[in-house]
Short mmCIF file of N, CA and C in Angstrom, two decimals:
data_model
loop_
_atom_site.label_atom_id
_atom_site.label_comp_id
_atom_site.label_asym_id
_atom_site.label_seq_id
_atom_site.Cartn_x
_atom_site.Cartn_y
_atom_site.Cartn_z
N MET A 178 2.46 -16.55 -94.18
CA MET A 178 2.60 -15.36 -95.00
C MET A 178 3.94 -15.41 -95.73
N THR A 179 3.92 -15.02 -96.97
CA THR A 179 5.12 -15.03 -97.79
C THR A 179 5.96 -13.79 -97.51
N GLU A 180 7.24 -14.00 -97.34
CA GLU A 180 8.17 -12.89 -97.14
C GLU A 180 8.65 -12.41 -98.50
N ILE A 181 8.66 -11.09 -98.68
CA ILE A 181 9.15 -10.48 -99.93
C ILE A 181 10.44 -9.75 -99.62
N ARG A 182 11.48 -10.08 -100.38
CA ARG A 182 12.80 -9.47 -100.18
C ARG A 182 13.29 -8.86 -101.49
N LEU A 183 14.07 -7.81 -101.37
CA LEU A 183 14.67 -7.16 -102.53
C LEU A 183 16.18 -7.30 -102.45
N VAL A 184 16.80 -7.49 -103.60
CA VAL A 184 18.26 -7.54 -103.66
C VAL A 184 18.69 -6.98 -105.01
N ARG A 185 19.77 -6.25 -104.99
CA ARG A 185 20.35 -5.79 -106.25
C ARG A 185 21.38 -6.83 -106.67
N GLY A 186 21.24 -7.35 -107.89
CA GLY A 186 22.19 -8.36 -108.32
C GLY A 186 21.81 -9.02 -109.62
N ASP A 187 22.38 -10.19 -109.81
CA ASP A 187 22.24 -10.98 -111.03
C ASP A 187 21.36 -12.19 -110.71
N ILE A 188 20.19 -12.25 -111.31
CA ILE A 188 19.24 -13.32 -111.00
C ILE A 188 19.81 -14.71 -111.31
N THR A 189 20.75 -14.79 -112.25
CA THR A 189 21.32 -16.10 -112.60
C THR A 189 22.19 -16.66 -111.48
N GLU A 190 22.51 -15.86 -110.49
CA GLU A 190 23.33 -16.33 -109.37
C GLU A 190 22.51 -16.74 -108.15
N MET A 191 21.20 -16.63 -108.25
CA MET A 191 20.34 -16.94 -107.11
C MET A 191 20.22 -18.45 -106.90
N SER A 192 20.42 -18.86 -105.65
CA SER A 192 20.25 -20.25 -105.27
C SER A 192 18.87 -20.38 -104.62
N VAL A 193 17.87 -20.57 -105.47
CA VAL A 193 16.48 -20.66 -105.04
C VAL A 193 15.84 -21.87 -105.73
N ASP A 194 14.63 -22.18 -105.34
CA ASP A 194 13.93 -23.29 -105.99
C ASP A 194 13.57 -22.95 -107.44
N ALA A 195 13.15 -21.70 -107.68
CA ALA A 195 12.75 -21.32 -109.04
C ALA A 195 13.14 -19.88 -109.34
N ILE A 196 13.71 -19.69 -110.51
CA ILE A 196 14.00 -18.36 -111.04
C ILE A 196 12.96 -18.09 -112.12
N VAL A 197 12.40 -16.90 -112.12
CA VAL A 197 11.46 -16.52 -113.16
C VAL A 197 12.21 -15.81 -114.26
N ASN A 198 11.95 -16.24 -115.47
CA ASN A 198 12.58 -15.68 -116.67
C ASN A 198 11.60 -14.76 -117.37
N ALA A 199 12.01 -13.53 -117.62
CA ALA A 199 11.23 -12.61 -118.44
C ALA A 199 11.49 -12.99 -119.89
N ALA A 200 10.77 -14.00 -120.35
CA ALA A 200 11.02 -14.62 -121.65
C ALA A 200 10.31 -13.89 -122.78
N ASN A 201 10.69 -14.23 -124.00
CA ASN A 201 9.87 -13.80 -125.13
C ASN A 201 8.97 -14.98 -125.51
N SER A 202 7.99 -14.72 -126.33
CA SER A 202 6.98 -15.75 -126.60
C SER A 202 7.54 -16.99 -127.30
N SER A 203 8.68 -16.85 -127.97
CA SER A 203 9.25 -18.01 -128.67
C SER A 203 9.82 -19.05 -127.71
N LEU A 204 10.16 -18.64 -126.49
CA LEU A 204 10.81 -19.49 -125.48
C LEU A 204 12.22 -19.92 -125.90
N LEU A 205 12.76 -19.33 -126.95
CA LEU A 205 14.03 -19.80 -127.48
C LEU A 205 15.21 -18.88 -127.16
N GLY A 206 15.07 -18.08 -126.13
CA GLY A 206 16.15 -17.20 -125.73
C GLY A 206 16.00 -15.83 -126.37
N GLY A 207 16.80 -14.92 -125.90
CA GLY A 207 16.73 -13.56 -126.42
C GLY A 207 17.77 -12.71 -125.72
N GLY A 208 17.42 -11.47 -125.46
CA GLY A 208 18.33 -10.55 -124.79
C GLY A 208 17.97 -10.39 -123.33
N GLY A 209 18.62 -9.47 -122.66
CA GLY A 209 18.33 -9.14 -121.27
C GLY A 209 18.37 -10.34 -120.35
N VAL A 210 17.40 -10.41 -119.45
CA VAL A 210 17.31 -11.49 -118.47
C VAL A 210 17.20 -12.84 -119.19
N ASP A 211 16.39 -12.88 -120.24
CA ASP A 211 16.17 -14.13 -120.98
C ASP A 211 17.50 -14.67 -121.53
N GLY A 212 18.26 -13.82 -122.18
CA GLY A 212 19.54 -14.24 -122.74
C GLY A 212 20.52 -14.67 -121.66
N ALA A 213 20.55 -13.93 -120.56
CA ALA A 213 21.47 -14.26 -119.46
C ALA A 213 21.13 -15.63 -118.86
N ILE A 214 19.85 -15.91 -118.67
CA ILE A 214 19.44 -17.20 -118.11
C ILE A 214 19.80 -18.33 -119.06
N HIS A 215 19.54 -18.16 -120.34
CA HIS A 215 19.86 -19.21 -121.31
C HIS A 215 21.38 -19.42 -121.41
N ARG A 216 22.16 -18.34 -121.43
CA ARG A 216 23.62 -18.48 -121.54
C ARG A 216 24.19 -19.18 -120.31
N ARG A 217 23.81 -18.72 -119.15
CA ARG A 217 24.39 -19.27 -117.91
C ARG A 217 23.83 -20.65 -117.59
N GLY A 218 22.56 -20.88 -117.92
CA GLY A 218 21.93 -22.16 -117.62
C GLY A 218 22.36 -23.28 -118.55
N GLY A 219 22.81 -22.92 -119.75
CA GLY A 219 23.31 -23.92 -120.68
C GLY A 219 22.24 -24.48 -121.60
N PRO A 220 22.65 -25.42 -122.42
CA PRO A 220 21.77 -25.95 -123.48
C PRO A 220 20.58 -26.77 -122.98
N GLU A 221 20.61 -27.20 -121.75
CA GLU A 221 19.49 -27.99 -121.22
C GLU A 221 18.19 -27.18 -121.21
N ILE A 222 18.30 -25.90 -120.88
CA ILE A 222 17.11 -25.05 -120.83
C ILE A 222 16.53 -24.90 -122.24
N LEU A 223 17.39 -24.59 -123.20
CA LEU A 223 16.93 -24.43 -124.58
C LEU A 223 16.32 -25.73 -125.11
N ALA A 224 16.91 -26.86 -124.76
CA ALA A 224 16.38 -28.15 -125.22
C ALA A 224 14.95 -28.36 -124.70
N GLU A 225 14.72 -28.05 -123.43
CA GLU A 225 13.36 -28.20 -122.88
C GLU A 225 12.40 -27.19 -123.49
N CYS A 226 12.88 -25.98 -123.75
CA CYS A 226 12.03 -24.98 -124.39
C CYS A 226 11.65 -25.41 -125.80
N ARG A 227 12.58 -26.00 -126.52
CA ARG A 227 12.27 -26.51 -127.86
C ARG A 227 11.24 -27.64 -127.78
N ALA A 228 11.37 -28.49 -126.78
CA ALA A 228 10.39 -29.57 -126.61
C ALA A 228 9.00 -29.00 -126.31
N LEU A 229 8.94 -27.94 -125.52
CA LEU A 229 7.65 -27.30 -125.23
C LEU A 229 7.04 -26.73 -126.51
N ARG A 230 7.89 -26.12 -127.34
CA ARG A 230 7.40 -25.56 -128.61
C ARG A 230 6.93 -26.67 -129.55
N ALA A 231 7.54 -27.83 -129.45
CA ALA A 231 7.15 -28.95 -130.32
C ALA A 231 5.87 -29.63 -129.83
N SER A 232 5.44 -29.30 -128.61
CA SER A 232 4.24 -29.93 -128.07
C SER A 232 3.13 -28.90 -127.91
N HIS A 233 2.75 -28.64 -126.70
CA HIS A 233 1.60 -27.80 -126.37
C HIS A 233 1.74 -26.34 -126.78
N TRP A 234 2.94 -25.80 -126.79
CA TRP A 234 3.15 -24.38 -127.07
C TRP A 234 3.76 -24.16 -128.44
N GLY A 235 3.21 -24.81 -129.45
CA GLY A 235 3.72 -24.70 -130.80
C GLY A 235 3.73 -23.29 -131.35
N ARG A 236 2.79 -22.47 -130.92
CA ARG A 236 2.74 -21.07 -131.38
C ARG A 236 3.46 -20.13 -130.42
N GLY A 237 4.06 -20.69 -129.40
CA GLY A 237 4.76 -19.87 -128.42
C GLY A 237 3.90 -19.65 -127.18
N LEU A 238 4.49 -19.04 -126.19
CA LEU A 238 3.82 -18.79 -124.92
C LEU A 238 3.14 -17.42 -125.00
N ALA A 239 1.88 -17.37 -124.63
CA ALA A 239 1.13 -16.11 -124.69
C ALA A 239 1.53 -15.19 -123.54
N THR A 240 1.36 -13.91 -123.75
CA THR A 240 1.63 -12.92 -122.72
C THR A 240 0.81 -13.24 -121.46
N GLY A 241 1.49 -13.23 -120.32
CA GLY A 241 0.85 -13.50 -119.04
C GLY A 241 0.87 -14.95 -118.61
N GLU A 242 1.17 -15.87 -119.53
CA GLU A 242 1.24 -17.29 -119.17
C GLU A 242 2.62 -17.62 -118.62
N ALA A 243 2.74 -18.80 -118.01
CA ALA A 243 4.02 -19.24 -117.46
C ALA A 243 4.15 -20.74 -117.61
N VAL A 244 5.39 -21.18 -117.79
CA VAL A 244 5.70 -22.60 -117.94
C VAL A 244 7.10 -22.83 -117.37
N ALA A 245 7.33 -24.03 -116.84
CA ALA A 245 8.61 -24.32 -116.18
C ALA A 245 9.48 -25.26 -117.00
N THR A 246 10.80 -25.09 -116.84
CA THR A 246 11.79 -26.01 -117.38
C THR A 246 12.84 -26.27 -116.31
N THR A 247 13.78 -27.11 -116.66
CA THR A 247 14.96 -27.29 -115.82
C THR A 247 15.69 -25.95 -115.70
N ALA A 248 16.58 -25.86 -114.75
CA ALA A 248 17.43 -24.68 -114.62
C ALA A 248 18.82 -24.96 -115.17
N GLY A 249 19.02 -26.14 -115.72
CA GLY A 249 20.31 -26.45 -116.32
C GLY A 249 21.44 -26.28 -115.33
N ARG A 250 22.40 -25.44 -115.68
CA ARG A 250 23.59 -25.23 -114.86
C ARG A 250 23.45 -24.12 -113.82
N LEU A 251 22.26 -23.57 -113.69
CA LEU A 251 22.03 -22.52 -112.69
C LEU A 251 21.96 -23.15 -111.30
N ALA A 252 22.11 -22.32 -110.28
CA ALA A 252 22.01 -22.81 -108.90
C ALA A 252 20.57 -23.12 -108.51
N ALA A 253 19.62 -22.58 -109.26
CA ALA A 253 18.20 -22.85 -109.00
C ALA A 253 17.84 -24.25 -109.50
N ARG A 254 16.67 -24.74 -109.07
CA ARG A 254 16.20 -26.05 -109.54
C ARG A 254 15.36 -25.95 -110.81
N HIS A 255 14.63 -24.85 -110.95
CA HIS A 255 13.72 -24.66 -112.08
C HIS A 255 13.82 -23.24 -112.62
N VAL A 256 13.46 -23.09 -113.89
CA VAL A 256 13.24 -21.77 -114.48
C VAL A 256 11.77 -21.72 -114.88
N ILE A 257 11.09 -20.68 -114.44
CA ILE A 257 9.71 -20.45 -114.83
C ILE A 257 9.73 -19.33 -115.86
N HIS A 258 9.31 -19.63 -117.06
CA HIS A 258 9.32 -18.66 -118.15
C HIS A 258 7.96 -17.98 -118.23
N THR A 259 7.95 -16.66 -118.27
CA THR A 259 6.71 -15.91 -118.44
C THR A 259 6.95 -14.79 -119.44
N VAL A 260 5.93 -14.45 -120.19
CA VAL A 260 6.05 -13.42 -121.23
C VAL A 260 5.32 -12.17 -120.75
N GLY A 261 6.10 -11.12 -120.51
CA GLY A 261 5.51 -9.86 -120.08
C GLY A 261 4.98 -9.06 -121.25
N PRO A 262 4.08 -8.13 -120.96
CA PRO A 262 3.54 -7.27 -122.00
C PRO A 262 4.49 -6.11 -122.33
N VAL A 263 4.38 -5.62 -123.53
CA VAL A 263 5.08 -4.40 -123.92
C VAL A 263 4.25 -3.24 -123.38
N TRP A 264 4.90 -2.27 -122.75
CA TRP A 264 4.19 -1.12 -122.19
C TRP A 264 3.61 -0.26 -123.31
N SER A 265 2.44 0.28 -123.05
CA SER A 265 1.79 1.16 -124.00
C SER A 265 1.23 2.37 -123.28
N ALA A 266 1.46 3.55 -123.84
CA ALA A 266 0.88 4.77 -123.28
C ALA A 266 -0.60 4.87 -123.60
N ASP A 267 -1.05 4.13 -124.60
CA ASP A 267 -2.43 4.23 -125.07
C ASP A 267 -3.37 3.15 -124.55
N GLU A 268 -2.82 2.09 -123.98
CA GLU A 268 -3.64 0.95 -123.55
C GLU A 268 -3.14 0.46 -122.20
N ASP A 269 -4.04 0.26 -121.26
CA ASP A 269 -3.66 -0.25 -119.94
C ASP A 269 -3.43 -1.75 -120.03
N ARG A 270 -2.19 -2.17 -119.91
CA ARG A 270 -1.83 -3.58 -119.95
C ARG A 270 -1.37 -4.09 -118.59
N GLY A 271 -1.69 -3.30 -117.56
CA GLY A 271 -1.28 -3.68 -116.20
C GLY A 271 -1.81 -5.03 -115.75
N GLY A 272 -3.01 -5.39 -116.20
CA GLY A 272 -3.56 -6.69 -115.86
C GLY A 272 -2.74 -7.84 -116.41
N LEU A 273 -2.18 -7.64 -117.61
CA LEU A 273 -1.32 -8.67 -118.20
C LEU A 273 -0.01 -8.80 -117.42
N LEU A 274 0.53 -7.66 -116.98
CA LEU A 274 1.76 -7.72 -116.18
C LEU A 274 1.49 -8.44 -114.86
N ALA A 275 0.39 -8.12 -114.21
CA ALA A 275 0.04 -8.80 -112.96
C ALA A 275 -0.15 -10.29 -113.20
N GLN A 276 -0.73 -10.64 -114.35
CA GLN A 276 -0.96 -12.05 -114.67
C GLN A 276 0.36 -12.82 -114.77
N CYS A 277 1.41 -12.17 -115.24
CA CYS A 277 2.73 -12.83 -115.29
C CYS A 277 3.15 -13.29 -113.90
N TYR A 278 2.98 -12.43 -112.91
CA TYR A 278 3.36 -12.77 -111.54
C TYR A 278 2.45 -13.86 -110.98
N ARG A 279 1.13 -13.73 -111.19
CA ARG A 279 0.19 -14.76 -110.70
C ARG A 279 0.47 -16.12 -111.34
N SER A 280 0.66 -16.13 -112.66
CA SER A 280 0.92 -17.40 -113.36
C SER A 280 2.21 -18.03 -112.89
N SER A 281 3.23 -17.21 -112.70
CA SER A 281 4.53 -17.73 -112.25
C SER A 281 4.42 -18.30 -110.84
N LEU A 282 3.69 -17.63 -109.97
CA LEU A 282 3.50 -18.15 -108.61
C LEU A 282 2.69 -19.44 -108.61
N ARG A 283 1.70 -19.55 -109.49
CA ARG A 283 0.93 -20.79 -109.61
C ARG A 283 1.83 -21.95 -110.03
N VAL A 284 2.68 -21.70 -111.05
CA VAL A 284 3.60 -22.74 -111.51
C VAL A 284 4.59 -23.09 -110.39
N ALA A 285 5.08 -22.08 -109.69
CA ALA A 285 6.01 -22.33 -108.58
C ALA A 285 5.36 -23.23 -107.53
N ALA A 286 4.11 -22.95 -107.19
CA ALA A 286 3.40 -23.78 -106.21
C ALA A 286 3.24 -25.20 -106.71
N GLU A 287 2.92 -25.36 -108.01
CA GLU A 287 2.78 -26.70 -108.59
C GLU A 287 4.10 -27.47 -108.51
N LEU A 288 5.22 -26.76 -108.59
CA LEU A 288 6.53 -27.39 -108.50
C LEU A 288 6.95 -27.68 -107.06
N GLY A 289 6.20 -27.14 -106.10
CA GLY A 289 6.57 -27.27 -104.70
C GLY A 289 7.65 -26.30 -104.28
N ALA A 290 7.85 -25.25 -105.05
CA ALA A 290 8.91 -24.27 -104.76
C ALA A 290 8.59 -23.47 -103.51
N GLU A 291 9.56 -23.36 -102.64
CA GLU A 291 9.42 -22.54 -101.44
C GLU A 291 10.07 -21.18 -101.61
N THR A 292 11.07 -21.09 -102.49
CA THR A 292 11.77 -19.83 -102.74
C THR A 292 11.75 -19.55 -104.24
N VAL A 293 11.39 -18.30 -104.58
CA VAL A 293 11.24 -17.89 -105.97
C VAL A 293 11.92 -16.54 -106.16
N ALA A 294 12.64 -16.38 -107.27
CA ALA A 294 13.29 -15.11 -107.59
C ALA A 294 12.70 -14.55 -108.88
N PHE A 295 12.25 -13.31 -108.82
CA PHE A 295 11.69 -12.61 -109.97
C PHE A 295 12.61 -11.48 -110.42
N PRO A 296 12.68 -11.23 -111.72
CA PRO A 296 13.27 -9.99 -112.21
C PRO A 296 12.17 -8.93 -112.26
N ALA A 297 12.50 -7.74 -112.72
CA ALA A 297 11.49 -6.70 -112.95
C ALA A 297 10.94 -6.91 -114.35
N ILE A 298 9.91 -7.73 -114.46
CA ILE A 298 9.35 -8.14 -115.75
C ILE A 298 8.87 -6.93 -116.55
N SER A 299 9.21 -6.93 -117.81
CA SER A 299 8.79 -5.94 -118.81
C SER A 299 9.46 -4.57 -118.70
N THR A 300 10.43 -4.42 -117.80
CA THR A 300 11.03 -3.09 -117.63
C THR A 300 12.24 -2.83 -118.51
N GLY A 301 12.70 -3.84 -119.22
CA GLY A 301 13.85 -3.67 -120.12
C GLY A 301 13.38 -3.19 -121.49
N VAL A 302 13.58 -4.03 -122.49
CA VAL A 302 13.22 -3.65 -123.86
C VAL A 302 11.72 -3.45 -124.03
N TYR A 303 10.90 -3.95 -123.09
CA TYR A 303 9.45 -3.74 -123.20
C TYR A 303 9.01 -2.41 -122.58
N ARG A 304 9.97 -1.65 -122.03
CA ARG A 304 9.83 -0.24 -121.64
C ARG A 304 8.81 0.08 -120.55
N TRP A 305 8.43 -0.88 -119.72
CA TRP A 305 7.46 -0.58 -118.67
C TRP A 305 8.12 0.36 -117.66
N PRO A 306 7.48 1.47 -117.29
CA PRO A 306 8.05 2.40 -116.30
C PRO A 306 8.30 1.69 -114.97
N LEU A 307 9.48 1.89 -114.42
CA LEU A 307 9.89 1.16 -113.21
C LEU A 307 8.95 1.35 -112.03
N ASP A 308 8.51 2.58 -111.78
CA ASP A 308 7.66 2.81 -110.61
C ASP A 308 6.34 2.05 -110.73
N ASP A 309 5.75 2.04 -111.91
CA ASP A 309 4.49 1.33 -112.12
C ASP A 309 4.71 -0.19 -112.08
N ALA A 310 5.80 -0.64 -112.69
CA ALA A 310 6.12 -2.08 -112.67
C ALA A 310 6.31 -2.55 -111.23
N ALA A 311 6.99 -1.76 -110.43
CA ALA A 311 7.22 -2.13 -109.02
C ALA A 311 5.91 -2.21 -108.26
N ARG A 312 5.03 -1.24 -108.47
CA ARG A 312 3.73 -1.23 -107.80
C ARG A 312 2.93 -2.49 -108.16
N ILE A 313 2.88 -2.81 -109.46
CA ILE A 313 2.13 -3.99 -109.91
C ILE A 313 2.77 -5.27 -109.38
N ALA A 314 4.08 -5.39 -109.52
CA ALA A 314 4.78 -6.61 -109.11
C ALA A 314 4.63 -6.89 -107.63
N LEU A 315 4.97 -5.90 -106.82
CA LEU A 315 4.93 -6.11 -105.37
C LEU A 315 3.51 -6.31 -104.87
N GLY A 316 2.57 -5.55 -105.41
CA GLY A 316 1.17 -5.71 -105.00
C GLY A 316 0.62 -7.07 -105.37
N THR A 317 0.91 -7.51 -106.59
CA THR A 317 0.40 -8.81 -107.05
C THR A 317 1.00 -9.96 -106.25
N VAL A 318 2.31 -9.91 -106.00
CA VAL A 318 2.95 -10.98 -105.23
C VAL A 318 2.42 -10.99 -103.79
N ALA A 319 2.26 -9.83 -103.19
CA ALA A 319 1.75 -9.78 -101.82
C ALA A 319 0.34 -10.37 -101.73
N GLU A 320 -0.48 -10.17 -102.76
CA GLU A 320 -1.84 -10.68 -102.77
C GLU A 320 -1.93 -12.15 -103.18
N SER A 321 -0.99 -12.61 -104.02
CA SER A 321 -1.14 -13.90 -104.67
C SER A 321 -0.28 -15.03 -104.13
N ALA A 322 0.84 -14.71 -103.51
CA ALA A 322 1.75 -15.76 -103.04
C ALA A 322 1.11 -16.53 -101.90
N ALA A 323 1.24 -17.85 -101.97
CA ALA A 323 0.67 -18.73 -100.96
C ALA A 323 1.56 -19.96 -100.82
N PRO A 324 1.41 -20.70 -99.72
CA PRO A 324 2.21 -21.91 -99.57
C PRO A 324 2.07 -22.81 -100.79
N PRO A 325 3.15 -23.46 -101.14
CA PRO A 325 4.39 -23.65 -100.39
C PRO A 325 5.39 -22.50 -100.52
N VAL A 326 5.10 -21.48 -101.34
CA VAL A 326 6.06 -20.37 -101.53
C VAL A 326 6.18 -19.60 -100.21
N ARG A 327 7.40 -19.60 -99.66
CA ARG A 327 7.68 -18.91 -98.39
C ARG A 327 8.35 -17.56 -98.60
N THR A 328 9.29 -17.54 -99.58
CA THR A 328 10.08 -16.33 -99.80
C THR A 328 10.12 -16.00 -101.28
N VAL A 329 9.81 -14.76 -101.59
CA VAL A 329 9.92 -14.26 -102.96
C VAL A 329 10.98 -13.17 -102.96
N TRP A 330 11.95 -13.36 -103.82
CA TRP A 330 13.01 -12.39 -104.02
C TRP A 330 12.72 -11.59 -105.30
N PHE A 331 12.89 -10.29 -105.23
CA PHE A 331 12.94 -9.47 -106.44
C PHE A 331 14.40 -9.12 -106.63
N VAL A 332 14.97 -9.62 -107.71
CA VAL A 332 16.39 -9.43 -107.99
C VAL A 332 16.49 -8.33 -109.05
N LEU A 333 16.92 -7.16 -108.60
CA LEU A 333 16.96 -5.98 -109.44
C LEU A 333 18.38 -5.74 -109.92
N PHE A 334 18.52 -5.63 -111.23
CA PHE A 334 19.84 -5.61 -111.85
C PHE A 334 20.61 -4.31 -111.62
N ASP A 335 19.92 -3.18 -111.55
CA ASP A 335 20.65 -1.92 -111.42
C ASP A 335 20.05 -1.04 -110.33
N ALA A 336 20.74 0.06 -110.04
CA ALA A 336 20.33 0.96 -108.96
C ALA A 336 18.95 1.58 -109.21
N PRO A 337 18.63 2.05 -110.41
CA PRO A 337 17.28 2.62 -110.61
C PRO A 337 16.16 1.62 -110.35
N ALA A 338 16.32 0.38 -110.79
CA ALA A 338 15.30 -0.64 -110.56
C ALA A 338 15.17 -0.93 -109.06
N TYR A 339 16.31 -1.08 -108.39
CA TYR A 339 16.27 -1.34 -106.96
C TYR A 339 15.58 -0.19 -106.21
N ALA A 340 15.92 1.04 -106.57
CA ALA A 340 15.32 2.21 -105.91
C ALA A 340 13.81 2.25 -106.13
N ALA A 341 13.36 1.96 -107.33
CA ALA A 341 11.92 1.98 -107.62
C ALA A 341 11.19 0.93 -106.80
N PHE A 342 11.72 -0.29 -106.73
CA PHE A 342 11.09 -1.36 -105.98
C PHE A 342 11.17 -1.08 -104.47
N ALA A 343 12.29 -0.54 -104.01
CA ALA A 343 12.44 -0.23 -102.58
C ALA A 343 11.45 0.85 -102.15
N ALA A 344 11.20 1.83 -103.01
CA ALA A 344 10.27 2.91 -102.69
C ALA A 344 8.85 2.35 -102.48
N VAL A 345 8.46 1.38 -103.30
CA VAL A 345 7.14 0.78 -103.16
C VAL A 345 7.11 -0.21 -101.99
N HIS A 346 8.17 -0.96 -101.81
CA HIS A 346 8.23 -1.99 -100.78
C HIS A 346 8.16 -1.41 -99.37
N THR A 347 8.65 -0.23 -99.19
CA THR A 347 8.68 0.37 -97.85
C THR A 347 7.37 1.09 -97.49
N ARG A 348 6.45 1.22 -98.43
CA ARG A 348 5.18 1.89 -98.13
C ARG A 348 4.30 1.05 -97.25
#
């Protein structure tokens, strides 16, 4: 059984097998978690992302999909990039958010990763409500994580995100 842990902190400081990046579809960096991972990880990550865009992902990575690169200068071994959905009050996109977690766990397993760190995907500029994001994230990981993944960390950047995930995790 996979252990799920919560920590408040900076995902770029995690020493795990794989860090999940809440990427944009271009794979070429951006703001929030994506920008922090690219800045701290260095040019090696961007170089691999450019190579991915020049090959199979010429149009970019679709929402819910995941792909891995080096972690560059990060303490992790790999970065798994996934594109979360933008929240909508008019359309249920929860399945796409869950797919981000499932796809990332599948890629992690293919890499042989035993430890994986996730951010709160789609809760920044994509405006997903924290309580709903926590419910989807924790539920999907609890249902989907399988060996070789032993430990999944949710690395929450601020107190509101940590509180939302902790409220769901303790149920």
